[in-house]
CSV table of C-alpha atoms in Angstrom, one decimal:
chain,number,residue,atom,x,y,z
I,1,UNK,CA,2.6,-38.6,7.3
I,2,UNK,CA,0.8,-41.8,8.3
I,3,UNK,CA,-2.8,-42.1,8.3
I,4,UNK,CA,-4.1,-41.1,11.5
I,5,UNK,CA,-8.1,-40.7,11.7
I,6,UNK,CA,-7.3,-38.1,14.8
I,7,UNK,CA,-4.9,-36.2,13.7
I,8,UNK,CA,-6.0,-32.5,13.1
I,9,UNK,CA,-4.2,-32.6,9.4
I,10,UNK,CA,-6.5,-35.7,8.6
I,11,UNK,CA,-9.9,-34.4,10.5
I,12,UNK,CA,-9.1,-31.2,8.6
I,13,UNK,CA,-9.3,-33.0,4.9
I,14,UNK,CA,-12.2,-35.0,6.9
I,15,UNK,CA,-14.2,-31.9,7.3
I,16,UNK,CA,-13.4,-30.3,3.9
I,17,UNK,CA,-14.6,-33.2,2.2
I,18,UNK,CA,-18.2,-33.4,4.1
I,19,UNK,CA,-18.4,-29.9,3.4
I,20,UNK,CA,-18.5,-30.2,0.1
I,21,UNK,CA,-20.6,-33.5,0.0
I,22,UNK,CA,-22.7,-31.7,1.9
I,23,UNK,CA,-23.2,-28.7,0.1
I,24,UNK,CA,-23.2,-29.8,-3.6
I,25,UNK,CA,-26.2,-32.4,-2.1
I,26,UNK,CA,-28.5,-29.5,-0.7
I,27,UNK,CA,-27.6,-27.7,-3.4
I,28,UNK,CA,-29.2,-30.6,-6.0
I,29,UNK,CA,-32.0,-30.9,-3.4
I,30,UNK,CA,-32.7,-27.5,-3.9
I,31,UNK,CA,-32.2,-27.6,-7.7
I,32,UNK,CA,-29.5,-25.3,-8.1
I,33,UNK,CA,-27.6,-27.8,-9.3
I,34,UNK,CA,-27.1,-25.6,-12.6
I,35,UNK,CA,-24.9,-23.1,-10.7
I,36,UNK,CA,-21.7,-25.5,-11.1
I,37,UNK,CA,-19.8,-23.3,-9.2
I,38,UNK,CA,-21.2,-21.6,-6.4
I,39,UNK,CA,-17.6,-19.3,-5.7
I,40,UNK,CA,-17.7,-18.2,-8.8
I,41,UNK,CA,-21.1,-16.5,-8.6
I,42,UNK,CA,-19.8,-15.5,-5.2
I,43,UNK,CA,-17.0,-13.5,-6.9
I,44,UNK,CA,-18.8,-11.9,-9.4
I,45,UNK,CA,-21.3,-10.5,-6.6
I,46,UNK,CA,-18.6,-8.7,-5.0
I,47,UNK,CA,-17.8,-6.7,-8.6
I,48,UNK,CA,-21.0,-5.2,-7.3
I,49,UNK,CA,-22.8,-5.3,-10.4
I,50,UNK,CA,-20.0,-4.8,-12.8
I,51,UNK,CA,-18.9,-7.3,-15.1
I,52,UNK,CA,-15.5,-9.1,-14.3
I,53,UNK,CA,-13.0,-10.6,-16.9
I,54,UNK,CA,-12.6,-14.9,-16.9
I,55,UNK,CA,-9.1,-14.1,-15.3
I,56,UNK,CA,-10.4,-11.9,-12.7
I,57,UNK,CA,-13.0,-14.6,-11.5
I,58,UNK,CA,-10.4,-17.8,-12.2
I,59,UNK,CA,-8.0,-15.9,-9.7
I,60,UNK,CA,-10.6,-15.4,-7.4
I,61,UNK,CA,-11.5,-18.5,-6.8
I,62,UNK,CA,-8.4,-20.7,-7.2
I,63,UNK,CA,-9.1,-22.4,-10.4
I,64,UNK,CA,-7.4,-22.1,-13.7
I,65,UNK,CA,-8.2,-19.5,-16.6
I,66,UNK,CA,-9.6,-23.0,-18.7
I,67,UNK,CA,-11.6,-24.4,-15.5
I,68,UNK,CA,-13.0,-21.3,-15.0
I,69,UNK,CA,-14.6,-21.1,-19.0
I,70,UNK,CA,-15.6,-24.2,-18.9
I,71,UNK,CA,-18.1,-23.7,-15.7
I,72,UNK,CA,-18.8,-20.4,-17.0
I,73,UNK,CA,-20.0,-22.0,-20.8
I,74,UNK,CA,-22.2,-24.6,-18.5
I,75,UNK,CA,-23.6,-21.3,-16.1
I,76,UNK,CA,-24.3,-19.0,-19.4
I,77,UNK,CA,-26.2,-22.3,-21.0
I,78,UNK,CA,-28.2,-22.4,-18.1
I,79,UNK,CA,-29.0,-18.8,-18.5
I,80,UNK,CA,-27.5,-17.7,-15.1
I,81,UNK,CA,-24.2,-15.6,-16.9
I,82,UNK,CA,-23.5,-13.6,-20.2
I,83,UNK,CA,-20.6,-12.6,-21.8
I,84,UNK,CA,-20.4,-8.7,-23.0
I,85,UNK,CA,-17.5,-7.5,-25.2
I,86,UNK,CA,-15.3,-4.9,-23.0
I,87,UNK,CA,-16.2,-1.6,-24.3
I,88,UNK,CA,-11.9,-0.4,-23.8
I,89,UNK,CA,-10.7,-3.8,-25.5
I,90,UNK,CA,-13.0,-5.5,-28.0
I,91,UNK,CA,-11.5,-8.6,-27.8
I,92,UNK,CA,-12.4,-9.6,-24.3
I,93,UNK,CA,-15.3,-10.5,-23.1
I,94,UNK,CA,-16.7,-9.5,-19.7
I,95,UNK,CA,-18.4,-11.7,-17.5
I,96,UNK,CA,-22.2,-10.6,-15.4
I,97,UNK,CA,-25.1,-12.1,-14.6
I,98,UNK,CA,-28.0,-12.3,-16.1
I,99,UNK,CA,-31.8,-12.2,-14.0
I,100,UNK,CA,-32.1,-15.5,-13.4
I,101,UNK,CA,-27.9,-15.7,-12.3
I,102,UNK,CA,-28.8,-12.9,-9.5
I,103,UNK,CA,-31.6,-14.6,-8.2
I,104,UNK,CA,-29.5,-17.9,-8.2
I,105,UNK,CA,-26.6,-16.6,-6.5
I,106,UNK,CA,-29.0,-15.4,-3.7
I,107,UNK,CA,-30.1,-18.6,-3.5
I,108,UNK,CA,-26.7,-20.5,-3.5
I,109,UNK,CA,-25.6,-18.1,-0.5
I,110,UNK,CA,-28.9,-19.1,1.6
I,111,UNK,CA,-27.6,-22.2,1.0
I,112,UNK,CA,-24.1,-21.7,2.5
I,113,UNK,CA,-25.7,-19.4,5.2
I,114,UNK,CA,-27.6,-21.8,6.2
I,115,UNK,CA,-24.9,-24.9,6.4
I,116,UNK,CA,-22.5,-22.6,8.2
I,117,UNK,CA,-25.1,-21.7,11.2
I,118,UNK,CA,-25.7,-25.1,11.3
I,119,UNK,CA,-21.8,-26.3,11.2
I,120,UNK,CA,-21.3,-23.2,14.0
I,121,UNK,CA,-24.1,-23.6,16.6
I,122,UNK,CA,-22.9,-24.3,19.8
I,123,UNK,CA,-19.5,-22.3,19.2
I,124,UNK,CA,-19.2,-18.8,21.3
I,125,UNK,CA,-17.8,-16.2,19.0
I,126,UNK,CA,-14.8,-16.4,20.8
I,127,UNK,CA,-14.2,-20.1,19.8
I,128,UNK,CA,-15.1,-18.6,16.0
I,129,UNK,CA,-12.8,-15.7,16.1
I,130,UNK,CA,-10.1,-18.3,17.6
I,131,UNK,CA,-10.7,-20.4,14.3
I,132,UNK,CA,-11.1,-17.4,12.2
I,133,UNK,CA,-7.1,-16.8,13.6
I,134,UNK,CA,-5.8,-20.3,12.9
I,135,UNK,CA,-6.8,-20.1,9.3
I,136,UNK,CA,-5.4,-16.7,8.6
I,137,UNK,CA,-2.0,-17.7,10.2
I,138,UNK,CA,-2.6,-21.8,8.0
I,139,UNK,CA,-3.2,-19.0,4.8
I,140,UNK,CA,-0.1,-17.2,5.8
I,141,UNK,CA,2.3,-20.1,5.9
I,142,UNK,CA,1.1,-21.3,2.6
I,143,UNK,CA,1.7,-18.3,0.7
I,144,UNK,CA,4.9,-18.0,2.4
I,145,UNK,CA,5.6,-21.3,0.8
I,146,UNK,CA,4.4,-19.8,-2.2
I,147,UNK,CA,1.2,-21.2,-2.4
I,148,UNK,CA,-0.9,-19.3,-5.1
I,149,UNK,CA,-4.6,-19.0,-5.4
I,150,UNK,CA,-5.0,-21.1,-9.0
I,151,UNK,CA,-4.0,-24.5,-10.3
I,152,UNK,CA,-0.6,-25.1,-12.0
I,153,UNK,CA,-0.6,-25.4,-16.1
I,154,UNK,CA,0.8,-28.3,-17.3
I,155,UNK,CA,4.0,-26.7,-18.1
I,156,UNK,CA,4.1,-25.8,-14.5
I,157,UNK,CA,3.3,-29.2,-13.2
């Protein structure tokens, strides 16, 4: 594919891209910069206040078992995660959040909240739900090519 500055596969990168910019910025601004990874205090939210394995939250969010320990070392020296020995296999540890974590994933999701009412006003819901549709069917073909939802090892690669 040529580069084409129009062309909805390009704007699509386009928009990912600011997204991010924009985010990690207002998320520096608001010094919450020591939540390194926002979707992975996102995941571990929805265990709904039980702790989840590395695996579970790597898989979660589409990042490799090693990615994933490495933010989670820099989020529990910040004091936003802990580690707890599973009480049914002693040698895993479990991954929750600590006080200061909760508070900080409530703030990180204001933060999201409040880019994607932003990003969406002006759209009608039907122009949402529309969207909502072209990604799910975007998500299906790339599983159908057998797109999975974490990075490749290097033995993979």
């Amino acid at each position: 594919m040529r580069y084409d500055p129009n062309s909805v596969e390009w704007l699509f990168r386009i928009f990912e891209r600011l997204h991010h910019n924009y985010i990690h910025a207002e998320m520096n601004r608001r010094g919450l910069s020591r939540a390194s990874h926002p979707s992975m205090l996102f995941a571990l939210k929805q265990y709904q206040g039980h702790p989840a394995s590395q695996k579970q939250l790597a898989d979660s969010v589409g990042i490799s078992a090693p990615t994933a320990a490495v933010s989670i070392d820099r989020m529990q020296k910040a004091g936003l995660l802990k580690r707890v020995t599973d009480k049914n296999d002693r040698r895993r540890n479990l991954i929750t959040f600590t006080e200061k974590g909760l508070l900080m994933v409530e703030q990180c999701e204001q933060v999201f909240d409040e880019t994607d009412q932003a990003i969406f006003e002006g759209f009608s819901a039907e122009e949402k739900e529309q969207l909502k549709s072209f990604y799910l069917r975007l998500i299906s073909k790339l599983k159908e090519l057998d797109a999975r939802n974490q990075t490749l090892t290097k033995k993979e690669q």
